[in-house]
mmCIF file with all atom_site columns, C-alpha atoms in Angstrom:
data_model
loop_
_atom_site.group_PDB
_atom_site.id
_atom_site.type_symbol
_atom_site.label_atom_id
_atom_site.label_alt_id
_atom_site.label_comp_id
_atom_site.label_asym_id
_atom_site.label_entity_id
_atom_site.label_seq_id
_atom_site.pdbx_PDB_ins_code
_atom_site.Cartn_x
_atom_site.Cartn_y
_atom_site.Cartn_z
_atom_site.occupancy
_atom_site.B_iso_or_equiv
_atom_site.pdbx_formal_charge
_atom_site.auth_seq_id
_atom_site.auth_comp_id
_atom_site.auth_asym_id
_atom_site.auth_atom_id
_atom_site.pdbx_PDB_model_num
ATOM 1   C CA . MET A 1 1   ? 51.532  6.898   37.651  1.00 45.00 ? 14  MET A CA 1
ATOM 2   C CA . THR A 1 2   ? 50.335  3.574   36.432  1.00 46.00 ? 15  THR A CA 1
ATOM 3   C CA . ASP A 1 3   ? 47.176  3.852   38.506  1.00 47.00 ? 16  ASP A CA 1
ATOM 4   C CA . GLY A 1 4   ? 46.438  7.297   37.080  1.00 46.00 ? 17  GLY A CA 1
ATOM 5   C CA . ALA A 1 5   ? 46.896  6.037   33.552  1.00 46.00 ? 18  ALA A CA 1
ATOM 6   C CA . SER A 1 6   ? 44.670  3.025   34.120  1.00 45.00 ? 19  SER A CA 1
ATOM 7   C CA . GLY A 1 7   ? 42.023  5.253   35.675  1.00 45.00 ? 20  GLY A CA 1
ATOM 8   C CA . ALA A 1 8   ? 42.126  7.563   32.707  1.00 46.00 ? 21  ALA A CA 1
ATOM 9   C CA . SER A 1 9   ? 41.851  4.717   30.254  1.00 45.00 ? 22  SER A CA 1
ATOM 10  C CA . GLY A 1 10  ? 38.908  3.321   32.232  1.00 45.00 ? 23  GLY A CA 1
ATOM 11  C CA . ALA A 1 11  ? 37.118  6.635   31.964  1.00 47.00 ? 24  ALA A CA 1
ATOM 12  C CA . ASN A 1 12  ? 37.783  6.771   28.249  1.00 46.00 ? 25  ASN A CA 1
ATOM 13  C CA . ALA A 1 13  ? 36.548  3.230   27.767  1.00 45.00 ? 26  ALA A CA 1
ATOM 14  C CA . SER A 1 14  ? 33.262  3.905   29.497  1.00 47.00 ? 27  SER A CA 1
ATOM 15  C CA . GLY A 1 15  ? 32.917  7.219   27.680  1.00 50.00 ? 28  GLY A CA 1
ATOM 16  C CA . GLY A 1 16  ? 33.526  5.401   24.419  1.00 49.00 ? 29  GLY A CA 1
ATOM 17  C CA . ALA A 1 17  ? 30.792  2.901   25.239  1.00 50.00 ? 30  ALA A CA 1
ATOM 18  C CA . GLY A 1 18  ? 28.420  5.760   25.989  1.00 53.00 ? 31  GLY A CA 1
ATOM 19  C CA . ASP A 1 19  ? 29.307  7.441   22.719  1.00 59.00 ? 32  ASP A CA 1
ATOM 20  C CA . ALA A 1 20  ? 28.738  4.192   20.812  1.00 59.00 ? 33  ALA A CA 1
ATOM 21  C CA . GLY A 1 21  ? 25.336  3.743   22.459  1.00 66.00 ? 34  GLY A CA 1
ATOM 22  C CA . SER A 1 22  ? 24.424  7.331   21.674  1.00 83.00 ? 35  SER A CA 1
ATOM 23  C CA . ALA A 1 23  ? 25.535  6.879   18.067  1.00 84.00 ? 36  ALA A CA 1
ATOM 24  C CA . ALA A 1 24  ? 23.433  3.720   17.789  1.00 84.00 ? 37  ALA A CA 1
ATOM 25  C CA . ASP A 1 25  ? 20.422  5.546   19.248  1.00 86.00 ? 38  ASP A CA 1
ATOM 26  C CA . ASN A 1 26  ? 20.920  8.439   16.837  1.00 89.00 ? 39  ASN A CA 1
ATOM 27  C CA . ALA A 1 27  ? 21.197  6.051   13.898  1.00 88.00 ? 40  ALA A CA 1
ATOM 28  C CA . ALA A 1 28  ? 18.041  4.219   14.985  1.00 88.00 ? 41  ALA A CA 1
ATOM 29  C CA . ASN A 1 29  ? 16.210  7.524   15.437  1.00 88.00 ? 42  ASN A CA 1
ATOM 30  C CA . ASP A 1 30  ? 17.271  8.695   11.976  1.00 89.00 ? 43  ASP A CA 1
ATOM 31  C CA . ALA A 1 31  ? 16.264  5.374   10.418  1.00 88.00 ? 44  ALA A CA 1
ATOM 32  C CA . ALA A 1 32  ? 12.845  5.447   12.106  1.00 89.00 ? 45  ALA A CA 1
ATOM 33  C CA . VAL A 1 33  ? 12.138  9.020   11.008  1.00 89.00 ? 46  VAL A CA 1
ATOM 34  C CA . SER A 1 34  ? 13.276  8.238   7.478   1.00 89.00 ? 47  SER A CA 1
ATOM 35  C CA . ALA A 1 35  ? 11.078  5.139   7.327   1.00 88.00 ? 48  ALA A CA 1
ATOM 36  C CA . VAL A 1 36  ? 8.034   7.072   8.528   1.00 88.00 ? 49  VAL A CA 1
ATOM 37  C CA . GLU A 1 37  ? 8.662   9.765   5.921   1.00 89.00 ? 50  GLU A CA 1
ATOM 38  C CA . SER A 1 38  ? 9.005   7.221   3.122   1.00 86.00 ? 51  SER A CA 1
ATOM 39  C CA . MET A 1 39  ? 5.885   5.340   4.164   1.00 89.00 ? 52  MET A CA 1
ATOM 40  C CA . GLY A 1 40  ? 3.916   8.568   3.901   1.00 87.00 ? 53  GLY A CA 1
ATOM 41  C CA . ARG A 1 41  ? 3.899   8.263   0.110   1.00 90.00 ? 54  ARG A CA 1
ATOM 42  C CA . ALA A 1 42  ? 2.499   4.729   0.204   1.00 91.00 ? 55  ALA A CA 1
ATOM 43  C CA . SER A 1 43  ? -0.056  5.659   2.850   1.00 92.00 ? 56  SER A CA 1
ATOM 44  C CA . SER A 1 44  ? -1.195  8.684   0.868   1.00 93.00 ? 57  SER A CA 1
ATOM 45  C CA . GLU A 1 45  ? -1.479  6.568   -2.280  1.00 94.00 ? 58  GLU A CA 1
ATOM 46  C CA . ALA A 1 46  ? -3.497  3.917   -0.445  1.00 94.00 ? 59  ALA A CA 1
ATOM 47  C CA . THR A 1 47  ? -5.958  6.483   0.875   1.00 95.00 ? 60  THR A CA 1
ATOM 48  C CA . SER A 1 48  ? -6.230  8.342   -2.431  1.00 95.00 ? 61  SER A CA 1
ATOM 49  C CA . GLU A 1 49  ? -6.738  5.186   -4.504  1.00 95.00 ? 62  GLU A CA 1
ATOM 50  C CA . ALA A 1 50  ? -9.270  3.891   -1.976  1.00 95.00 ? 63  ALA A CA 1
ATOM 51  C CA . GLN A 1 51  ? -11.245 7.117   -2.420  1.00 96.00 ? 64  GLN A CA 1
ATOM 52  C CA . ASN A 1 52  ? -10.983 6.740   -6.210  1.00 95.00 ? 65  ASN A CA 1
ATOM 53  C CA . ALA A 1 53  ? -12.264 3.161   -5.939  1.00 94.00 ? 66  ALA A CA 1
ATOM 54  C CA . THR A 1 54  ? -15.199 4.228   -3.784  1.00 94.00 ? 67  THR A CA 1
ATOM 55  C CA . GLN A 1 55  ? -16.146 7.038   -6.161  1.00 94.00 ? 68  GLN A CA 1
ATOM 56  C CA . ALA A 1 56  ? -15.846 4.796   -9.224  1.00 92.00 ? 69  ALA A CA 1
ATOM 57  C CA . ALA A 1 57  ? -17.942 2.108   -7.530  1.00 90.00 ? 70  ALA A CA 1
ATOM 58  C CA . GLN A 1 58  ? -20.635 4.643   -6.658  1.00 90.00 ? 71  GLN A CA 1
ATOM 59  C CA . ALA A 1 59  ? -20.640 5.799   -10.293 1.00 89.00 ? 72  ALA A CA 1
ATOM 60  C CA . GLY A 1 60  ? -21.085 2.197   -11.472 1.00 86.00 ? 73  GLY A CA 1
ATOM 61  C CA . LEU A 1 61  ? -17.655 2.008   -13.119 1.00 88.00 ? 74  LEU A CA 1
ATOM 62  C CA . ALA A 1 62  ? -16.750 -1.494  -12.021 1.00 84.00 ? 75  ALA A CA 1
ATOM 63  C CA . CYS A 1 63  ? -13.470 -1.784  -13.939 1.00 87.00 ? 76  CYS A CA 1
ATOM 64  C CA . ASP A 1 64  ? -12.191 1.588   -12.741 1.00 91.00 ? 77  ASP A CA 1
ATOM 65  C CA . ALA A 1 65  ? -13.234 0.767   -9.183  1.00 91.00 ? 78  ALA A CA 1
ATOM 66  C CA . GLU A 1 66  ? -11.470 -2.592  -9.198  1.00 91.00 ? 79  GLU A CA 1
ATOM 67  C CA . ALA A 1 67  ? -8.303  -1.119  -10.702 1.00 93.00 ? 80  ALA A CA 1
ATOM 68  C CA . ALA A 1 68  ? -8.193  1.638   -8.081  1.00 94.00 ? 81  ALA A CA 1
ATOM 69  C CA . LEU A 1 69  ? -8.933  -0.868  -5.330  1.00 94.00 ? 82  LEU A CA 1
ATOM 70  C CA . SER A 1 70  ? -6.072  -3.053  -6.506  1.00 94.00 ? 83  SER A CA 1
ATOM 71  C CA . ARG A 1 71  ? -3.672  -0.104  -6.396  1.00 95.00 ? 84  ARG A CA 1
ATOM 72  C CA . ALA A 1 72  ? -4.989  0.882   -2.957  1.00 96.00 ? 85  ALA A CA 1
ATOM 73  C CA . GLU A 1 73  ? -4.497  -2.643  -1.621  1.00 95.00 ? 86  GLU A CA 1
ATOM 74  C CA . ALA A 1 74  ? -0.922  -2.764  -2.923  1.00 95.00 ? 87  ALA A CA 1
ATOM 75  C CA . ALA A 1 75  ? -0.081  0.613   -1.368  1.00 95.00 ? 88  ALA A CA 1
ATOM 76  C CA . ALA A 1 76  ? -1.716  -0.368  1.929   1.00 95.00 ? 89  ALA A CA 1
ATOM 77  C CA . ALA A 1 77  ? 0.304   -3.599  1.993   1.00 95.00 ? 90  ALA A CA 1
ATOM 78  C CA . GLN A 1 78  ? 3.476   -1.582  1.422   1.00 94.00 ? 91  GLN A CA 1
ATOM 79  C CA . THR A 1 79  ? 2.447   0.786   4.223   1.00 95.00 ? 92  THR A CA 1
ATOM 80  C CA . GLN A 1 80  ? 1.896   -2.164  6.552   1.00 95.00 ? 93  GLN A CA 1
ATOM 81  C CA . GLN A 1 81  ? 5.317   -3.635  5.702   1.00 94.00 ? 94  GLN A CA 1
ATOM 82  C CA . GLN A 1 82  ? 7.007   -0.314  6.366   1.00 93.00 ? 95  GLN A CA 1
ATOM 83  C CA . ALA A 1 83  ? 5.129   0.112   9.644   1.00 94.00 ? 96  ALA A CA 1
ATOM 84  C CA . GLN A 1 84  ? 6.302   -3.348  10.694  1.00 95.00 ? 97  GLN A CA 1
ATOM 85  C CA . ALA A 1 85  ? 9.891   -2.387  9.843   1.00 93.00 ? 98  ALA A CA 1
ATOM 86  C CA . VAL A 1 86  ? 9.590   0.696   12.066  1.00 94.00 ? 99  VAL A CA 1
ATOM 87  C CA . ALA A 1 87  ? 8.098   -1.437  14.852  1.00 94.00 ? 100 ALA A CA 1
ATOM 88  C CA . ASP A 1 88  ? 10.985  -3.904  14.530  1.00 94.00 ? 101 ASP A CA 1
ATOM 89  C CA . LEU A 1 89  ? 13.469  -1.045  14.673  1.00 92.00 ? 102 LEU A CA 1
ATOM 90  C CA . ALA A 1 90  ? 11.795  0.349   17.784  1.00 93.00 ? 103 ALA A CA 1
ATOM 91  C CA . ALA A 1 91  ? 11.834  -3.087  19.419  1.00 94.00 ? 104 ALA A CA 1
ATOM 92  C CA . ALA A 1 92  ? 15.542  -3.533  18.663  1.00 92.00 ? 105 ALA A CA 1
ATOM 93  C CA . ASN A 1 93  ? 16.491  -0.020  19.801  1.00 91.00 ? 106 ASN A CA 1
ATOM 94  C CA . PRO A 1 94  ? 13.779  1.487   21.992  1.00 93.00 ? 107 PRO A CA 1
ATOM 95  C CA . THR A 1 95  ? 14.192  5.245   22.251  1.00 92.00 ? 108 THR A CA 1
ATOM 96  C CA . SER A 1 96  ? 11.538  7.890   22.652  1.00 93.00 ? 109 SER A CA 1
ATOM 97  C CA . VAL A 1 97  ? 11.891  8.739   18.948  1.00 92.00 ? 110 VAL A CA 1
ATOM 98  C CA . THR A 1 98  ? 11.716  5.144   17.660  1.00 92.00 ? 111 THR A CA 1
ATOM 99  C CA . GLN A 1 99  ? 8.752   4.385   19.925  1.00 94.00 ? 112 GLN A CA 1
ATOM 100 C CA . ALA A 1 100 ? 6.879   7.486   18.753  1.00 94.00 ? 113 ALA A CA 1
ATOM 101 C CA . ALA A 1 101 ? 7.716   6.670   15.134  1.00 93.00 ? 114 ALA A CA 1
ATOM 102 C CA . ALA A 1 102 ? 6.427   3.106   15.576  1.00 94.00 ? 115 ALA A CA 1
ATOM 103 C CA . GLU A 1 103 ? 3.155   4.356   17.082  1.00 95.00 ? 116 GLU A CA 1
ATOM 104 C CA . PHE A 1 104 ? 2.713   6.894   14.284  1.00 94.00 ? 117 PHE A CA 1
ATOM 105 C CA . ALA A 1 105 ? 3.523   4.288   11.614  1.00 94.00 ? 118 ALA A CA 1
ATOM 106 C CA . ALA A 1 106 ? 1.070   1.790   13.101  1.00 95.00 ? 119 ALA A CA 1
ATOM 107 C CA . GLU A 1 107 ? -1.704  4.406   13.140  1.00 95.00 ? 120 GLU A CA 1
ATOM 108 C CA . ASP A 1 108 ? -0.908  5.424   9.572   1.00 94.00 ? 121 ASP A CA 1
ATOM 109 C CA . ALA A 1 109 ? -1.045  1.792   8.431   1.00 95.00 ? 122 ALA A CA 1
ATOM 110 C CA . ARG A 1 110 ? -4.360  1.328   10.284  1.00 96.00 ? 123 ARG A CA 1
ATOM 111 C CA . GLN A 1 111 ? -5.871  4.337   8.543   1.00 95.00 ? 124 GLN A CA 1
ATOM 112 C CA . ALA A 1 112 ? -4.733  3.075   5.139   1.00 95.00 ? 125 ALA A CA 1
ATOM 113 C CA . ALA A 1 113 ? -6.193  -0.368  5.886   1.00 95.00 ? 126 ALA A CA 1
ATOM 114 C CA . ASP A 1 114 ? -9.490  1.215   7.010   1.00 96.00 ? 127 ASP A CA 1
ATOM 115 C CA . ALA A 1 115 ? -9.702  3.258   3.799   1.00 95.00 ? 128 ALA A CA 1
ATOM 116 C CA . VAL A 1 116 ? -9.088  0.129   1.734   1.00 95.00 ? 129 VAL A CA 1
ATOM 117 C CA . ALA A 1 117 ? -11.731 -1.809  3.689   1.00 96.00 ? 130 ALA A CA 1
ATOM 118 C CA . THR A 1 118 ? -14.276 0.947   3.018   1.00 95.00 ? 131 THR A CA 1
ATOM 119 C CA . ALA A 1 119 ? -13.382 0.922   -0.681  1.00 95.00 ? 132 ALA A CA 1
ATOM 120 C CA . ARG A 1 120 ? -13.586 -2.876  -0.788  1.00 94.00 ? 133 ARG A CA 1
ATOM 121 C CA . ASP A 1 121 ? -17.131 -2.689  0.660   1.00 93.00 ? 134 ASP A CA 1
ATOM 122 C CA . ALA A 1 122 ? -18.124 -0.053  -1.908  1.00 92.00 ? 135 ALA A CA 1
ATOM 123 C CA . VAL A 1 123 ? -16.751 -2.167  -4.770  1.00 90.00 ? 136 VAL A CA 1
ATOM 124 C CA . GLN A 1 124 ? -18.592 -5.234  -3.448  1.00 90.00 ? 137 GLN A CA 1
ATOM 125 C CA . GLN A 1 125 ? -21.838 -3.284  -3.216  1.00 88.00 ? 138 GLN A CA 1
ATOM 126 C CA . ALA A 1 126 ? -21.327 -2.024  -6.768  1.00 85.00 ? 139 ALA A CA 1
ATOM 127 C CA . ARG A 1 127 ? -20.801 -5.584  -7.975  1.00 81.00 ? 140 ARG A CA 1
ATOM 128 C CA . GLU A 1 128 ? -24.011 -6.673  -6.286  1.00 82.00 ? 141 GLU A CA 1
ATOM 129 C CA . SER A 1 129 ? -26.021 -3.767  -7.671  1.00 81.00 ? 142 SER A CA 1
ATOM 130 C CA . LEU A 1 130 ? -24.613 -4.311  -11.176 1.00 73.00 ? 143 LEU A CA 1
ATOM 131 C CA . GLY A 1 131 ? -25.198 -8.046  -10.890 1.00 71.00 ? 144 GLY A CA 1
ATOM 132 C CA . VAL A 1 132 ? -21.618 -8.958  -11.746 1.00 64.00 ? 145 VAL A CA 1
ATOM 133 C CA . SER A 1 133 ? -18.948 -10.872 -9.898  1.00 61.00 ? 146 SER A CA 1
ATOM 134 C CA . GLY A 1 134 ? -16.109 -8.793  -11.301 1.00 61.00 ? 147 GLY A CA 1
ATOM 135 C CA . CYS A 1 135 ? -15.086 -6.209  -13.807 1.00 63.00 ? 148 CYS A CA 1
ATOM 136 C CA . VAL A 1 136 ? -17.160 -6.243  -16.973 1.00 54.00 ? 149 VAL A CA 1
ATOM 137 C CA . SER A 1 137 ? -15.361 -4.442  -19.754 1.00 54.00 ? 150 SER A CA 1
ATOM 138 C CA . GLU A 1 138 ? -17.088 -1.217  -20.645 1.00 49.00 ? 151 GLU A CA 1
ATOM 139 C CA . ALA A 1 139 ? -15.259 -0.953  -23.976 1.00 47.00 ? 152 ALA A CA 1
ATOM 140 C CA . GLN A 1 140 ? -17.359 -0.894  -27.101 1.00 48.00 ? 153 GLN A CA 1
ATOM 141 C CA . PRO A 1 141 ? -16.032 -2.024  -30.476 1.00 47.00 ? 154 PRO A CA 1
ATOM 142 C CA . THR A 1 142 ? -15.533 0.871   -32.869 1.00 48.00 ? 155 THR A CA 1
ATOM 143 C CA . HIS A 1 143 ? -16.981 -1.025  -35.849 1.00 50.00 ? 156 HIS A CA 1
ATOM 144 C CA . PRO A 1 144 ? -19.304 -3.798  -34.722 1.00 50.00 ? 157 PRO A CA 1
ATOM 145 C CA . THR A 1 145 ? -19.459 -6.732  -37.105 1.00 52.00 ? 158 THR A CA 1
ATOM 146 C CA . GLN A 1 146 ? -22.798 -7.949  -38.395 1.00 54.00 ? 159 GLN A CA 1
ATOM 147 C CA . GLY A 1 147 ? -21.766 -11.572 -38.566 1.00 54.00 ? 160 GLY A CA 1
ATOM 148 C CA . LEU A 1 148 ? -19.341 -13.962 -40.156 1.00 51.00 ? 161 LEU A CA 1
ATOM 149 C CA . ALA A 1 149 ? -19.089 -14.228 -43.901 1.00 55.00 ? 162 ALA A CA 1
ATOM 150 C CA . LEU A 1 150 ? -20.143 -17.595 -45.297 1.00 54.00 ? 163 LEU A CA 1
ATOM 151 C CA . ASN A 1 151 ? -16.655 -18.369 -46.590 1.00 56.00 ? 164 ASN A CA 1
ATOM 152 C CA . THR A 1 152 ? -15.269 -17.714 -43.072 1.00 55.00 ? 165 THR A CA 1
ATOM 153 C CA . ILE A 1 153 ? -17.763 -20.199 -41.620 1.00 53.00 ? 166 ILE A CA 1
ATOM 154 C CA . ASP A 1 154 ? -16.756 -22.748 -44.252 1.00 57.00 ? 167 ASP A CA 1
ATOM 155 C CA . GLN A 1 155 ? -13.109 -22.248 -43.297 1.00 56.00 ? 168 GLN A CA 1
ATOM 156 C CA . LEU A 1 156 ? -13.898 -22.913 -39.657 1.00 57.00 ? 169 LEU A CA 1
ATOM 157 C CA . TRP A 1 157 ? -15.291 -26.339 -40.491 1.00 59.00 ? 170 TRP A CA 1
ATOM 158 C CA . SER A 1 158 ? -12.392 -27.283 -42.800 1.00 55.00 ? 171 SER A CA 1
#
């Protein structure tokens, strides 16, 4: 009877190990899918802002182009970080789902980086064509002054 009991407990122990491995795989799969879904927002923002930067640069709106490029670069960096997290997860727990998620995330991050690189080139070309090294404020004063009053000039020298 003792042998039968030990055999049964051995089967349960190995079954428990299999269940734990399956649970770990399922958790890793869920985490990878969740990470890919959450990085979609950052990737979409990177691509959209890169397009905005390119369009603003082509229209000669240097400040708008640089602002959009900055937002695109930040979103692309976030996308890259999230893709690296998915790759790390896949390396730690390689399943078909985590591997596929890592490949998808890497491609998504590459596309975001390519969009940002294109926008960066467009902004650089706009800078060159405008003859500026950076954003030149396009704001105009509402009431331009004609000059300093004499008493103001006297106060400056006091």
